[in-house]
mmCIF file of C-alpha atoms in Angstrom:
data_model
loop_
_atom_site.group_PDB
_atom_site.id
_atom_site.type_symbol
_atom_site.label_atom_id
_atom_site.label_comp_id
_atom_site.label_asym_id
_atom_site.label_seq_id
_atom_site.Cartn_x
_atom_site.Cartn_y
_atom_site.Cartn_z
ATOM 1 C CA MET A 9 7.950 4.635 15.111
ATOM 2 C CA LYS A 10 5.423 6.521 17.229
ATOM 3 C CA LYS A 11 6.015 4.385 20.339
ATOM 4 C CA THR A 12 9.735 5.054 20.438
ATOM 5 C CA ALA A 13 9.147 8.757 19.901
ATOM 6 C CA PHE A 14 6.781 8.851 22.873
ATOM 7 C CA ILE A 15 9.398 7.126 25.012
ATOM 8 C CA LEU A 16 11.978 9.683 23.920
ATOM 9 C CA LEU A 17 9.715 12.583 24.789
ATOM 10 C CA LEU A 18 8.652 11.054 28.101
ATOM 11 C CA THR A 19 12.207 10.552 29.209
ATOM 12 C CA LEU A 20 13.844 13.849 28.385
ATOM 13 C CA ILE A 21 15.527 14.728 31.676
ATOM 14 C CA PHE A 22 18.869 16.462 31.780
ATOM 15 C CA SER A 23 20.933 18.895 33.801
ATOM 16 C CA CYS A 24 22.282 22.035 32.160
ATOM 17 C CA LYS A 25 23.415 25.562 32.875
ATOM 18 C CA ASP A 26 24.419 28.452 30.670
ATOM 19 C CA ASN A 27 27.762 30.204 30.599
ATOM 20 C CA ASN A 28 26.654 32.493 33.429
ATOM 21 C CA ASN A 29 25.808 29.462 35.604
ATOM 22 C CA ARG A 30 22.088 30.139 35.337
ATOM 23 C CA PRO A 31 19.960 27.009 35.016
ATOM 24 C CA SER A 32 18.707 26.511 31.478
ATOM 25 C CA GLN A 33 15.135 25.444 30.884
ATOM 26 C CA GLY A 34 15.100 21.671 31.073
ATOM 27 C CA PRO A 35 12.872 19.300 29.154
ATOM 28 C CA GLU A 36 10.840 18.738 32.307
ATOM 29 C CA ASP A 37 9.561 22.305 31.738
ATOM 30 C CA ARG A 38 8.720 21.586 28.109
ATOM 31 C CA GLN A 39 5.878 19.671 26.531
ATOM 32 C CA ARG A 40 5.836 15.893 27.001
ATOM 33 C CA PRO A 41 3.014 13.473 26.263
ATOM 34 C CA SER A 42 0.433 13.059 28.990
ATOM 35 C CA ALA A 43 -0.161 9.799 30.806
ATOM 36 C CA SER A 44 -3.429 9.381 28.922
ATOM 37 C CA GLN A 45 -1.611 9.842 25.603
ATOM 38 C CA ILE A 46 0.913 7.172 26.556
ATOM 39 C CA ILE A 47 -1.823 4.715 27.468
ATOM 40 C CA THR A 48 -3.704 5.464 24.243
ATOM 41 C CA ASP A 49 -0.577 4.786 22.211
ATOM 42 C CA PHE A 50 0.640 1.635 23.999
ATOM 43 C CA ASP A 51 -2.651 0.016 25.034
ATOM 44 C CA THR A 52 -2.981 -2.642 22.328
ATOM 45 C CA ASP A 53 -5.800 -4.579 24.035
ATOM 46 C CA LYS A 54 -7.719 -1.352 24.822
ATOM 47 C CA ASP A 55 -8.330 -2.170 28.482
ATOM 48 C CA GLY A 56 -7.287 1.277 29.687
ATOM 49 C CA LYS A 57 -4.036 0.175 31.337
ATOM 50 C CA LEU A 58 -0.611 -1.126 30.307
ATOM 51 C CA SER A 59 0.791 -4.590 30.892
ATOM 52 C CA GLN A 60 4.481 -5.434 30.750
ATOM 53 C CA GLU A 61 3.952 -7.002 27.340
ATOM 54 C CA GLU A 62 2.624 -3.702 25.976
ATOM 55 C CA VAL A 63 5.573 -1.499 26.922
ATOM 56 C CA GLY A 64 9.237 -1.404 26.079
ATOM 57 C CA GLY A 65 12.426 0.557 26.635
ATOM 58 C CA PRO A 66 12.645 2.712 29.792
ATOM 59 C CA LEU A 67 8.990 2.087 30.681
ATOM 60 C CA ALA A 68 9.672 -1.642 30.783
ATOM 61 C CA GLU A 69 12.868 -1.117 32.753
ATOM 62 C CA GLU A 70 11.060 1.000 35.372
ATOM 63 C CA PHE A 71 7.813 -0.995 35.286
ATOM 64 C CA SER A 72 8.058 -2.372 38.828
ATOM 65 C CA ASN A 73 8.865 1.075 40.263
ATOM 66 C CA ILE A 74 5.930 2.739 38.493
ATOM 67 C CA ASP A 75 3.504 -0.113 39.322
ATOM 68 C CA THR A 76 2.989 1.006 42.919
ATOM 69 C CA ASP A 77 0.062 -1.333 43.699
ATOM 70 C CA LYS A 78 1.981 -4.303 42.213
ATOM 71 C CA ASP A 79 -0.993 -5.582 40.218
ATOM 72 C CA GLY A 80 1.037 -6.065 37.043
ATOM 73 C CA PHE A 81 -0.465 -3.067 35.218
ATOM 74 C CA LEU A 82 0.319 0.642 34.826
ATOM 75 C CA THR A 83 -2.628 2.991 35.214
ATOM 76 C CA GLU A 84 -2.914 6.623 34.205
ATOM 77 C CA SER A 85 -2.554 7.654 37.860
ATOM 78 C CA GLU A 86 0.598 5.564 38.326
ATOM 79 C CA LEU A 87 2.160 7.026 35.180
ATOM 80 C CA GLU A 88 1.397 10.547 36.361
ATOM 81 C CA ASN A 89 2.748 10.050 39.877
ATOM 82 C CA GLY A 90 5.458 7.446 39.407
ATOM 83 C CA PRO A 91 9.173 8.004 38.802
ATOM 84 C CA LYS A 92 10.015 9.111 35.288
ATOM 85 C CA PRO A 93 12.406 6.892 33.308
ATOM 86 C CA GLN A 94 15.637 8.468 32.164
ATOM 87 C CA ARG A 95 15.722 9.915 28.663
ATOM 88 C CA ARG A 96 17.278 8.059 25.770
ATOM 89 C CA GLY A 97 18.733 10.903 23.777
ATOM 90 C CA GLN A 98 21.853 10.917 25.923
ATOM 91 C CA SER A 99 23.960 8.132 27.357
ATOM 92 C CA GLU A 100 23.002 7.228 30.916
ATOM 93 C CA ASN A 101 26.526 6.066 31.723
ATOM 94 C CA LYS A 102 29.056 8.471 33.163
ATOM 95 C CA ILE A 103 32.240 8.761 31.185
ATOM 96 C CA SER A 104 35.530 8.109 32.949
ATOM 97 C CA PRO A 105 38.547 10.316 32.154
ATOM 98 C CA ASP A 106 40.211 7.138 30.929
ATOM 99 C CA ASP A 107 37.551 6.845 28.192
ATOM 100 C CA PHE A 108 38.798 9.959 26.384
ATOM 101 C CA ASP A 109 41.597 9.710 23.824
ATOM 102 C CA THR A 110 43.001 13.201 23.343
ATOM 103 C CA THR A 111 45.561 11.955 20.830
ATOM 104 C CA VAL A 112 42.798 11.635 18.220
ATOM 105 C CA LYS A 113 42.413 14.909 16.325
ATOM 106 C CA SER A 114 38.996 16.573 16.385
ATOM 107 C CA VAL A 115 37.776 19.601 14.435
ATOM 108 C CA PRO A 116 35.319 22.042 16.072
ATOM 109 C CA VAL A 117 31.768 22.269 14.760
ATOM 110 C CA ASN A 118 31.435 25.092 12.211
ATOM 111 C CA THR A 119 27.910 26.521 12.398
ATOM 112 C CA ASP A 120 28.600 28.668 9.311
ATOM 113 C CA PHE A 121 28.015 25.495 7.293
ATOM 114 C CA LEU A 122 24.355 25.391 8.371
ATOM 115 C CA ILE A 123 21.643 26.892 6.163
ATOM 116 C CA LYS A 124 20.746 29.840 8.355
ATOM 117 C CA GLU A 125 17.257 30.267 6.891
ATOM 118 C CA ASN A 126 16.372 26.864 8.328
ATOM 119 C CA ILE A 127 17.473 27.712 11.886
ATOM 120 C CA ILE A 128 14.918 29.003 14.402
ATOM 121 C CA GLY A 129 16.283 32.033 16.237
ATOM 122 C CA GLU A 130 19.936 32.279 17.189
ATOM 123 C CA ILE A 131 22.301 29.381 17.733
ATOM 124 C CA ALA A 132 23.143 29.375 21.437
ATOM 125 C CA GLN A 133 26.129 28.048 23.345
ATOM 126 C CA GLU A 134 25.409 26.437 26.704
ATOM 127 C CA THR A 135 27.375 24.275 29.101
ATOM 128 C CA MET A 136 25.551 20.964 29.382
ATOM 129 C CA VAL A 137 26.172 17.896 31.490
ATOM 130 C CA LEU A 138 26.682 15.044 29.019
ATOM 131 C CA SER A 139 27.280 11.614 30.551
ATOM 132 C CA GLY A 140 28.523 13.321 33.701
ATOM 133 C CA GLU A 141 30.857 15.693 31.835
ATOM 134 C CA GLU A 142 30.301 19.456 31.705
ATOM 135 C CA THR A 143 30.524 20.189 27.991
ATOM 136 C CA LEU A 144 30.154 23.397 26.001
ATOM 137 C CA CYS A 145 27.461 22.707 23.413
ATOM 138 C CA TYR A 146 25.660 24.364 20.553
ATOM 139 C CA VAL A 147 21.886 24.425 20.979
ATOM 140 C CA ILE A 148 20.304 24.521 17.536
ATOM 141 C CA LYS A 149 16.559 24.610 16.849
ATOM 142 C CA THR A 150 14.929 23.765 13.517
ATOM 143 C CA HIS A 151 11.631 22.607 12.060
ATOM 144 C CA SER A 152 13.505 19.689 10.457
ATOM 145 C CA ARG A 153 12.259 20.601 6.973
ATOM 146 C CA ALA A 154 14.359 20.447 3.832
ATOM 147 C CA THR A 155 14.671 23.462 1.556
ATOM 148 C CA GLU A 156 17.151 22.254 -1.094
ATOM 149 C CA HIS A 157 14.739 19.640 -2.388
ATOM 150 C CA GLN A 158 11.059 18.694 -2.416
ATOM 151 C CA MET A 159 9.960 16.476 0.451
ATOM 152 C CA GLY A 160 8.217 13.471 -1.101
ATOM 153 C CA PRO A 161 6.587 11.887 -2.987
ATOM 154 C CA TRP A 162 6.292 8.630 -1.074
ATOM 155 C CA CYS A 163 3.373 6.371 -2.047
ATOM 156 C CA PRO A 164 1.927 5.873 -5.523
ATOM 157 C CA LEU A 165 -1.865 6.090 -5.766
ATOM 158 C CA HIS A 166 -2.456 3.511 -8.524
ATOM 159 C CA ILE A 167 -0.707 0.331 -9.620
ATOM 160 C CA GLU A 168 -0.137 1.943 -13.036
ATOM 161 C CA ASP A 169 1.816 4.861 -11.487
ATOM 162 C CA GLY A 170 5.488 5.039 -12.413
ATOM 163 C CA MET A 171 8.451 5.523 -10.134
ATOM 164 C CA GLU A 172 8.338 9.306 -10.627
ATOM 165 C CA LYS A 173 5.174 9.408 -8.504
ATOM 166 C CA ALA A 174 6.638 7.627 -5.501
ATOM 167 C CA GLY A 175 9.691 7.117 -3.323
ATOM 168 C CA ILE A 176 12.066 4.280 -2.518
ATOM 169 C CA TRP A 177 12.219 1.233 -0.260
ATOM 170 C CA PHE A 178 15.118 -0.964 0.781
ATOM 171 C CA GLN A 179 15.664 -4.641 1.394
ATOM 172 C CA ASP A 180 18.873 -6.589 1.954
ATOM 173 C CA GLY A 181 21.040 -3.566 1.188
ATOM 174 C CA LYS A 182 19.341 -2.760 -2.124
ATOM 175 C CA VAL A 183 17.163 0.218 -3.061
ATOM 176 C CA TYR A 184 13.877 -0.300 -4.916
ATOM 177 C CA ASP A 185 11.600 2.262 -6.583
ATOM 178 C CA VAL A 186 8.146 2.091 -5.017
ATOM 179 C CA SER A 187 6.234 2.233 -8.299
ATOM 180 C CA GLY A 188 2.700 0.955 -8.696
ATOM 181 C CA HIS A 189 4.164 -2.211 -10.190
ATOM 182 C CA PHE A 190 6.310 -2.712 -7.064
ATOM 183 C CA ILE A 191 3.235 -2.338 -4.831
ATOM 184 C CA ALA A 192 1.216 -4.763 -6.965
ATOM 185 C CA ASN A 193 3.889 -7.433 -6.597
ATOM 186 C CA LEU A 194 4.718 -7.194 -2.910
ATOM 187 C CA ASP A 195 3.350 -10.703 -2.369
ATOM 188 C CA GLU A 196 6.035 -12.064 -4.677
ATOM 189 C CA PHE A 197 8.704 -9.690 -3.379
ATOM 190 C CA TYR A 198 8.246 -10.909 0.209
ATOM 191 C CA ASN A 199 7.012 -14.391 -0.718
ATOM 192 C CA ASP A 200 3.886 -13.810 1.374
ATOM 193 C CA ASP A 201 0.388 -13.982 -0.117
ATOM 194 C CA LYS A 202 -1.014 -11.798 2.693
ATOM 195 C CA TRP A 203 0.348 -8.747 0.910
ATOM 196 C CA LYS A 204 -2.348 -6.950 -1.121
ATOM 197 C CA MET A 205 -2.116 -3.178 -0.842
ATOM 198 C CA TYR A 206 -4.354 -2.359 -3.819
ATOM 199 C CA ASN A 207 -8.041 -2.602 -4.680
ATOM 200 C CA GLU A 208 -9.914 -4.148 -7.622
ATOM 201 C CA ASP A 209 -9.870 -0.836 -9.506
ATOM 202 C CA GLY A 210 -6.077 -0.608 -9.142
ATOM 203 C CA THR A 211 -6.083 2.142 -6.512
ATOM 204 C CA ILE A 212 -3.561 1.726 -3.706
ATOM 205 C CA ASN A 213 -4.358 1.992 -0.012
ATOM 206 C CA VAL A 214 -2.515 5.107 1.172
ATOM 207 C CA THR A 215 -2.725 7.053 4.460
ATOM 208 C CA LEU A 216 -3.899 10.322 2.925
ATOM 209 C CA THR A 217 -5.081 12.062 6.118
ATOM 210 C CA LYS A 218 -3.405 13.000 9.373
ATOM 211 C CA GLU A 219 -5.733 10.644 11.240
ATOM 212 C CA ALA A 220 -4.713 7.742 9.008
ATOM 213 C CA CYS A 221 -1.043 8.658 9.402
ATOM 214 C CA LEU A 222 -1.341 8.627 13.201
ATOM 215 C CA ALA A 223 -3.095 5.258 13.133
ATOM 216 C CA ALA A 224 -0.572 3.599 10.832
ATOM 217 C CA ALA A 225 2.781 5.253 11.576
ATOM 218 C CA LYS A 226 3.429 3.386 14.823
ATOM 219 C CA PRO A 227 4.663 -0.089 15.814
ATOM 220 C CA ASP A 228 1.202 -1.364 16.790
ATOM 221 C CA VAL A 229 -0.494 -0.399 13.527
ATOM 222 C CA ASP A 230 -4.269 -0.136 13.781
ATOM 223 C CA GLU A 231 -5.705 -3.247 12.154
ATOM 224 C CA ALA A 232 -7.737 -1.148 9.724
ATOM 225 C CA TYR A 233 -4.475 0.076 8.205
ATOM 226 C CA ASN A 234 -2.812 -3.273 7.555
ATOM 227 C CA ASN A 235 -1.806 -3.495 3.896
ATOM 228 C CA TYR A 236 -1.390 0.267 3.532
ATOM 229 C CA CYS A 237 1.347 2.371 2.048
ATOM 230 C CA VAL A 238 2.124 4.730 4.927
ATOM 231 C CA GLU A 239 2.985 8.348 4.277
ATOM 232 C CA CYS A 240 2.662 11.408 6.487
ATOM 233 C CA MET A 241 2.753 14.887 5.018
ATOM 234 C CA PRO A 242 5.269 17.386 6.476
ATOM 235 C CA ASP A 243 2.502 19.955 6.886
ATOM 236 C CA PHE A 244 0.693 17.649 9.320
ATOM 237 C CA PHE A 245 3.433 18.437 11.849
ATOM 238 C CA LYS A 246 4.833 21.724 10.565
ATOM 239 C CA ASP A 247 4.937 23.360 14.004
ATOM 240 C CA GLN A 248 7.212 20.746 15.583
ATOM 241 C CA VAL A 249 10.569 22.055 16.781
ATOM 242 C CA THR A 250 13.633 19.824 16.898
ATOM 243 C CA THR A 251 16.444 20.865 19.227
ATOM 244 C CA PHE A 252 19.955 19.568 18.594
ATOM 245 C CA VAL A 253 22.483 19.730 21.438
ATOM 246 C CA ILE A 254 25.935 19.123 19.925
ATOM 247 C CA PRO A 255 29.350 19.564 21.567
ATOM 248 C CA VAL A 256 31.231 22.578 20.194
ATOM 249 C CA GLN A 257 34.498 20.607 20.277
ATOM 250 C CA PRO A 258 33.942 16.875 19.765
ATOM 251 C CA GLN A 259 35.797 14.542 22.129
ATOM 252 C CA TYR A 260 36.834 11.095 20.945
ATOM 253 C CA LEU A 261 35.968 8.136 23.157
ATOM 254 C CA THR A 262 37.783 4.827 23.042
ATOM 255 C CA THR A 263 34.510 2.926 23.431
ATOM 256 C CA ALA A 264 31.746 3.210 20.851
ATOM 257 C CA GLN A 265 28.457 4.695 22.074
ATOM 258 C CA SER A 266 25.017 3.506 20.994
ATOM 259 C CA PHE A 267 22.409 5.942 19.704
ATOM 260 C CA GLY A 268 19.576 5.175 22.074
ATOM 261 C CA ARG A 269 16.359 6.417 20.480
ATOM 262 C CA GLY A 270 17.375 10.000 19.778
ATOM 263 C CA GLY A 271 18.546 11.480 16.496
ATOM 264 C CA ILE A 272 22.060 10.631 15.404
ATOM 265 C CA GLY A 273 22.891 14.011 13.894
ATOM 266 C CA MET A 274 21.784 16.693 11.480
ATOM 267 C CA ALA A 275 22.261 17.645 7.852
ATOM 268 C CA PHE A 276 23.321 21.203 7.056
ATOM 269 C CA ASN A 277 19.676 21.981 6.205
ATOM 270 C CA GLY A 278 18.657 21.267 9.812
ATOM 271 C CA VAL A 279 16.946 17.947 9.087
ATOM 272 C CA ASN A 280 17.463 15.145 11.569
ATOM 273 C CA TYR A 281 19.546 12.071 10.717
ATOM 274 C CA ASP A 282 17.724 9.185 12.357
ATOM 275 C CA PRO A 283 18.759 5.697 13.500
ATOM 276 C CA PRO A 284 17.651 2.795 11.276
ATOM 277 C CA ALA A 285 13.966 2.683 10.404
ATOM 278 C CA PRO A 286 12.119 -0.043 12.392
ATOM 279 C CA THR A 287 11.440 -2.159 9.319
ATOM 280 C CA HIS A 288 10.482 -5.269 11.303
ATOM 281 C CA ALA A 289 7.547 -3.472 12.948
ATOM 282 C CA ILE A 290 6.567 -1.816 9.664
ATOM 283 C CA LEU A 291 6.534 -5.043 7.659
ATOM 284 C CA ALA A 292 4.816 -7.053 10.401
ATOM 285 C CA ALA A 293 1.544 -5.226 9.625
ATOM 286 C CA HIS A 294 2.043 -5.646 5.881
ATOM 287 C CA THR A 295 2.746 -1.955 5.531
ATOM 288 C CA ILE A 296 5.642 -0.084 4.033
ATOM 289 C CA ALA A 297 6.710 3.482 4.808
ATOM 290 C CA PRO A 298 8.727 4.573 1.767
ATOM 291 C CA LEU A 299 11.493 7.129 1.883
ATOM 292 C CA ASP A 300 11.452 9.834 -0.744
ATOM 293 C CA ASP A 301 14.256 9.910 -3.305
ATOM 294 C CA HIS A 302 16.246 12.041 -0.865
ATOM 295 C CA GLY A 303 16.211 9.394 1.867
ATOM 296 C CA GLY A 304 13.594 10.987 4.107
ATOM 297 C CA HIS A 305 10.065 10.505 5.363
ATOM 298 C CA VAL A 306 7.857 11.891 8.128
ATOM 299 C CA ASN A 307 7.170 10.505 11.595
ATOM 300 C CA PRO A 308 4.289 11.953 13.654
ATOM 301 C CA HIS A 309 6.595 12.623 16.597
ATOM 302 C CA GLY A 310 9.827 13.434 14.789
ATOM 303 C CA GLY A 311 8.795 15.272 11.655
ATOM 304 C CA TYR A 312 10.734 14.924 8.424
ATOM 305 C CA HIS A 313 14.013 13.028 8.890
ATOM 306 C CA TYR A 314 16.562 11.032 6.899
ATOM 307 C CA HIS A 315 17.318 7.323 7.083
ATOM 308 C CA ALA A 316 19.595 7.411 4.036
ATOM 309 C CA VAL A 317 21.979 9.779 2.258
ATOM 310 C CA THR A 318 21.359 10.097 -1.479
ATOM 311 C CA GLY A 319 23.258 13.286 -2.396
ATOM 312 C CA SER A 320 20.293 15.677 -2.326
ATOM 313 C CA THR A 321 21.362 18.005 0.468
ATOM 314 C CA LYS A 322 23.934 20.763 0.883
ATOM 315 C CA GLU A 323 27.528 19.546 0.707
ATOM 316 C CA ILE A 324 30.835 21.150 1.651
ATOM 317 C CA VAL A 325 33.262 20.186 -1.105
ATOM 318 C CA GLN A 326 36.788 19.382 0.126
ATOM 319 C CA GLU A 327 39.912 20.886 -1.401
ATOM 320 C CA ASP A 328 41.462 17.446 -1.851
ATOM 321 C CA THR A 329 39.789 14.363 -3.379
ATOM 322 C CA HIS A 330 38.023 13.465 -0.144
ATOM 323 C CA ALA A 331 34.243 12.952 -0.113
ATOM 324 C CA PRO A 332 32.153 16.083 0.594
ATOM 325 C CA MET A 333 30.880 16.890 4.067
ATOM 326 C CA LEU A 334 27.122 16.480 4.658
ATOM 327 C CA GLY A 335 26.471 17.413 8.282
ATOM 328 C CA TYR A 336 27.343 16.607 11.876
ATOM 329 C CA ALA A 337 26.777 13.612 14.081
ATOM 330 C CA ILE A 338 25.245 14.336 17.471
ATOM 331 C CA ASP A 339 28.731 14.004 19.044
ATOM 332 C CA GLY A 340 30.058 16.864 16.881
ATOM 333 C CA PHE A 341 32.153 14.817 14.472
ATOM 334 C CA GLY A 342 31.533 15.457 10.788
ATOM 335 C CA ILE A 343 29.563 13.124 8.521
ATOM 336 C CA TYR A 344 30.859 12.822 4.966
ATOM 337 C CA ALA A 345 29.519 11.165 1.844
ATOM 338 C CA LEU A 346 30.526 7.603 1.033
ATOM 339 C CA LEU A 347 32.328 8.190 -2.262
ATOM 340 C CA ASP A 348 35.222 10.557 -2.935
ATOM 341 C CA LYS A 349 35.746 12.601 -6.108
ATOM 342 C CA ASN A 350 37.174 9.541 -7.849
ATOM 343 C CA GLY A 351 34.184 7.407 -6.934
ATOM 344 C CA ASP A 352 36.162 5.393 -4.397
ATOM 345 C CA LYS A 353 34.928 4.251 -1.003
ATOM 346 C CA PRO A 354 36.897 5.082 2.175
ATOM 347 C CA GLU A 355 39.195 2.491 3.696
ATOM 348 C CA ASN A 356 39.804 1.318 7.253
ATOM 349 C CA LEU A 357 36.472 2.414 8.677
ATOM 350 C CA ASP A 358 35.793 1.410 12.282
ATOM 351 C CA GLU A 359 32.636 -0.190 13.659
ATOM 352 C CA CYS A 360 30.811 3.159 13.593
ATOM 353 C CA GLY A 361 31.750 3.987 10.016
ATOM 354 C CA GLY A 362 34.487 6.449 10.973
ATOM 355 C CA HIS A 363 38.217 7.002 10.632
ATOM 356 C CA SER A 364 40.764 9.825 10.899
ATOM 357 C CA ASP A 365 42.958 11.870 8.628
ATOM 358 C CA GLU A 366 45.267 14.831 9.174
ATOM 359 C CA ILE A 367 42.858 17.416 7.747
ATOM 360 C CA ARG A 368 39.450 16.423 9.093
ATOM 361 C CA GLY A 369 40.514 14.511 12.190
ATOM 362 C CA TYR A 370 38.081 11.795 13.223
ATOM 363 C CA HIS A 371 34.936 11.747 11.063
ATOM 364 C CA TYR A 372 32.234 9.433 9.726
ATOM 365 C CA HIS A 373 31.206 8.314 6.248
ATOM 366 C CA ALA A 374 27.529 7.720 5.490
ATOM 367 C CA GLY A 375 26.564 4.185 4.567
ATOM 368 C CA GLU A 376 24.993 2.891 1.376
ATOM 369 C CA PRO A 377 21.434 4.219 0.804
ATOM 370 C CA GLY A 378 20.024 0.694 0.873
ATOM 371 C CA GLY A 379 21.625 -0.157 4.201
ATOM 372 C CA ASN A 380 19.056 1.645 6.396
ATOM 373 C CA GLN A 381 21.954 3.007 8.454
ATOM 374 C CA ILE A 382 23.702 6.328 7.977
ATOM 375 C CA ILE A 383 26.302 5.574 10.644
ATOM 376 C CA SER A 384 26.397 2.598 12.988
ATOM 377 C CA CYS A 385 27.321 4.147 16.350
ATOM 378 C CA LEU A 386 29.178 7.101 17.873
ATOM 379 C CA HIS A 387 32.805 7.429 18.897
ATOM 380 C CA GLY A 388 32.442 10.812 20.546
ATOM 381 C CA LEU A 389 30.806 12.170 23.689
ATOM 382 C CA PRO A 390 27.180 12.305 22.503
ATOM 383 C CA GLY A 391 24.818 15.231 22.707
ATOM 384 C CA TYR A 392 21.130 14.643 22.067
ATOM 385 C CA THR A 393 17.996 15.741 20.280
ATOM 386 C CA GLU A 394 14.517 16.500 21.535
ATOM 387 C CA VAL A 395 11.251 17.272 19.777
ATOM 388 C CA GLU A 396 8.656 19.769 20.944
ATOM 389 C CA GLU A 397 5.236 19.203 19.410
#
């Protein structure tokens, strides 16, 4: 979780200009983690430098270019002075005119649907370069905090605690209440006797402080926090600002686009929709990081965000029987609930979870809450997100 967020922040490089052709402030002028922070986060063997085995993503791809002395390690000096990898919030590939399908109907983003109290400042329009295409975009800033519902709870504190004192977890497409009983039986649930997240007095190991959250909410979990229920409080990171750059008029692409490591969209309350939670890394340390009943939890470098849609946020009810609208994907196409007014699922969804109709044009439907995937990919020219800490 934390490692991928650091990569995202390190690699935020883009070209943009406003409607008067004045250069907008780029992410290179905004806060990014220092070289020492990156080493602290990635350096699993604590030798003060990074090997190829300790890095991933763009750092791994650019390893040989950054490693100027060719000793097989990245030092703080090399990270500071070496070439910066490209950011992951936006596709690195240029889009050909042949990739656009203008016969597919698209509906412009309607910012009136957003909960204005959750937006920081005014919503701006700027012309951005997205995948080589100059695109008029909305620039929307939020603290990524829900207002329609309580954020949390996540972890129970005692094995006798009921499901009302905790959140949810998912496995094989199913949703489970993270009650104290669930925690006490994780060894049976995963068929692994190394699971024991509780103590002799029945209390559960929970990351109750910011320091504990930072040590546990990352792929290389500190050993002291193995067998912990990981939760991070929204107030730990209340000053974070998430910026969403979303095309004003979505443009359909014939080829599906991957998410990279950026957010995949936003709910109308300004909270980030995230790609699937990295459950393999979480479970490898015998930890779990529950979602609350609303499908969200907190990441130290992304704030509160959703991995599932559970019907807790603002919806735009449709005049026909179609499922309500929930928010926008980062490409500007709408995201709708899974079930319509009759309780039926949509038909003929593509590989991203989208399809078209005459009213809404191309749009997505959110996946099942237990699927750890709101949508699977993007079929529009993608914008991006960035987080300022």
